[in-house]
Amino acid sequence: MTTSLGGHSKLQFTAGFYPRDSVFQDLLGDHAVDASVETRLKFSASRARWDFKADYQFIAVHADTLRLAAGLPGSPLPLNTVINDDRRWWNLTTAFGDRKTTAIINRLDRLSVGYTTERTAWRFGRQAISWGNG
């Protein structure tokens, strides 16, 4: 049996300052500060033709800009929101916190078992596809 364990952590801090005539002034004031940490642990195991993969994410966010999603519903702007799996077949995400400025997220992002032959690879499981910073 072959196994692999790995991962990474990312820290992010941003600050934005808004002029008096900005639409964001009403929602955020003259500035906004966001801070987050994301940790991903990756595990895989294989034996003969079988394999197993699991990726776990821990995300902690404290972001003033999370209020924009509530204050500007339907906005075409790319706004910060808390990740959820409400539209996926398997909801493997749990979020804690007030979701207005703070969230702690636990997530099984990838979970699958596979069987591979010379001509075919079979996979059953979940792989959450993310765009951008995911």
C-alpha positions as a printed NumPy array, in Angstrom:
array([[  0.   ,   0.   ,   0.   ],
       [  1.217,   3.475,  -0.896],
       [  0.067,   6.517,   1.082],
       [  0.661,  10.231,   0.802],
       [ -0.073,  13.053,   3.235],
       [  0.458,  16.723,   2.43 ],
       [ -1.128,  20.118,   2.51 ],
       [ -0.622,  23.835,   2.787],
       [ -1.713,  26.938,   4.675],
       [ -2.458,  30.384,   3.283],
       [ -2.76 ,  33.644,   5.191],
       [ -4.392,  36.686,   3.639],
       [ -4.845,  40.226,   4.919],
       [ -6.434,  43.055,   2.941],
       [ -7.47 ,  46.591,   3.753],
       [ -9.61 ,  48.874,   1.62 ],
       [-10.272,  52.571,   1.974],
       [-13.343,  54.207,   0.422],
       [-13.922,  57.845,  -0.58 ],
       [-16.961,  59.755,   0.7  ],
       [-18.943,  59.342,  -2.516],
       [-18.487,  55.537,  -2.618],
       [-21.564,  53.304,  -2.338],
       [-19.498,  51.166,   0.049],
       [-19.373,  54.017,   2.616],
       [-22.985,  53.304,   3.665],
       [-22.239,  49.624,   4.273],
       [-18.642,  49.621,   5.504],
       [-17.7  ,  53.131,   6.546],
       [-14.479,  54.665,   5.286],
       [-12.451,  51.43 ,   5.435],
       [-12.69 ,  47.634,   5.566],
       [-10.236,  45.086,   6.939],
       [-10.277,  41.377,   6.032],
       [ -8.118,  38.583,   7.46 ],
       [ -8.267,  34.867,   6.725],
       [ -6.37 ,  31.613,   7.089],
       [ -6.988,  28.545,   4.954],
       [ -5.428,  25.149,   5.658],
       [ -5.792,  22.151,   3.353],
       [ -4.776,  18.619,   4.306],
       [ -4.498,  16.076,   1.477],
       [ -4.474,  12.311,   1.965],
       [ -4.286,   9.588,  -0.649],
       [ -3.786,   5.841,  -0.515],
       [ -3.528,   3.222,  -3.234],
       [ -3.222,  -0.521,  -3.364],
       [ -3.042,  -2.449,  -6.617],
       [ -5.857,  -1.038,  -8.794],
       [ -7.717,   0.722,  -5.956],
       [ -7.177,   4.265,  -4.67 ],
       [ -8.703,   6.575,  -2.071],
       [ -8.42 ,  10.375,  -1.837],
       [ -9.583,  12.84 ,   0.813],
       [ -8.919,  16.592,   1.079],
       [ -9.973,  18.531,   4.174],
       [-10.18 ,  22.333,   4.424],
       [-10.221,  24.523,   7.504],
       [-10.967,  28.186,   6.812],
       [-11.214,  30.973,   9.383],
       [-12.334,  34.411,   8.177],
       [-12.918,  37.752,   9.845],
       [-13.863,  40.145,   7.067],
       [-15.697,  43.444,   7.077],
       [-16.475,  42.908,   3.39 ],
       [-18.68 ,  39.871,   4.162],
       [-21.362,  42.469,   4.974],
       [-21.429,  43.524,   1.322],
       [-23.132,  40.295,   0.21 ],
       [-26.051,  41.001,   2.571],
       [-26.101,  44.725,   1.813],
       [-25.926,  44.37 ,  -1.979],
       [-28.048,  41.293,  -2.856],
       [-27.974,  40.366,  -6.526],
       [-24.899,  42.507,  -7.124],
       [-22.857,  41.717, -10.251],
       [-19.701,  42.503,  -8.24 ],
       [-17.564,  39.572,  -7.028],
       [-18.389,  39.77 ,  -3.31 ],
       [-16.948,  37.758,  -0.413],
       [-19.364,  35.102,   0.813],
       [-19.075,  32.111,   3.129],
       [-18.569,  28.836,   1.23 ],
       [-21.492,  26.428,   1.396],
       [-22.493,  23.221,  -0.342],
       [-26.236,  23.863,  -0.463],
       [-26.33 ,  23.245,  -4.227],
       [-24.112,  20.155,  -4.285],
       [-25.301,  16.566,  -4.073],
       [-23.344,  16.024,  -0.87 ],
       [-23.188,  18.809,   1.678],
       [-19.831,  18.182,   3.342],
       [-19.328,  21.725,   4.654],
       [-20.069,  23.048,   8.13 ],
       [-19.784,  26.765,   8.904],
       [-19.837,  28.427,  12.326],
       [-19.859,  32.077,  13.299],
       [-22.2  ,  34.963,  12.617],
       [-21.483,  34.855,   8.829],
       [-21.807,  38.654,   8.781],
       [-18.146,  39.313,   9.534],
       [-16.797,  36.046,  10.992],
       [-16.902,  32.427,   9.855],
       [-15.113,  29.188,  10.665],
       [-15.527,  26.545,   7.989],
       [-14.776,  22.808,   8.052],
       [-15.053,  21.072,   4.706],
       [-14.35 ,  17.758,   3.01 ],
       [-13.536,  19.221,  -0.375],
       [-12.591,  15.959,  -2.06 ],
       [-13.56 ,  12.415,  -1.09 ],
       [-13.348,   9.571,  -3.599],
       [-12.57 ,   5.931,  -4.206],
       [-11.348,   4.681,  -7.571],
       [-10.569,   1.535,  -9.52 ],
       [ -8.268,   1.611, -12.559],
       [ -7.738,  -0.981, -15.293],
       [ -5.531,  -0.821, -18.379],
       [ -8.337,   0.822, -20.36 ],
       [-10.73 ,   2.383, -17.849],
       [-10.691,   4.411, -14.645],
       [-13.761,   4.339, -12.409],
       [-14.266,   7.013,  -9.758],
       [-16.996,   7.469,  -7.206],
       [-17.022,  10.444,  -4.88 ],
       [-16.979,  14.173,  -4.737],
       [-14.617,  16.825,  -6.029],
       [-15.784,  20.355,  -5.321],
       [-14.687,  22.52 ,  -8.217],
       [-13.749,  26.036,  -7.224],
       [-12.821,  29.028,  -9.321],
       [-10.39 ,  31.774,  -8.438],
       [ -8.674,  31.356,  -5.072],
       [ -9.952,  27.825,  -4.421]])
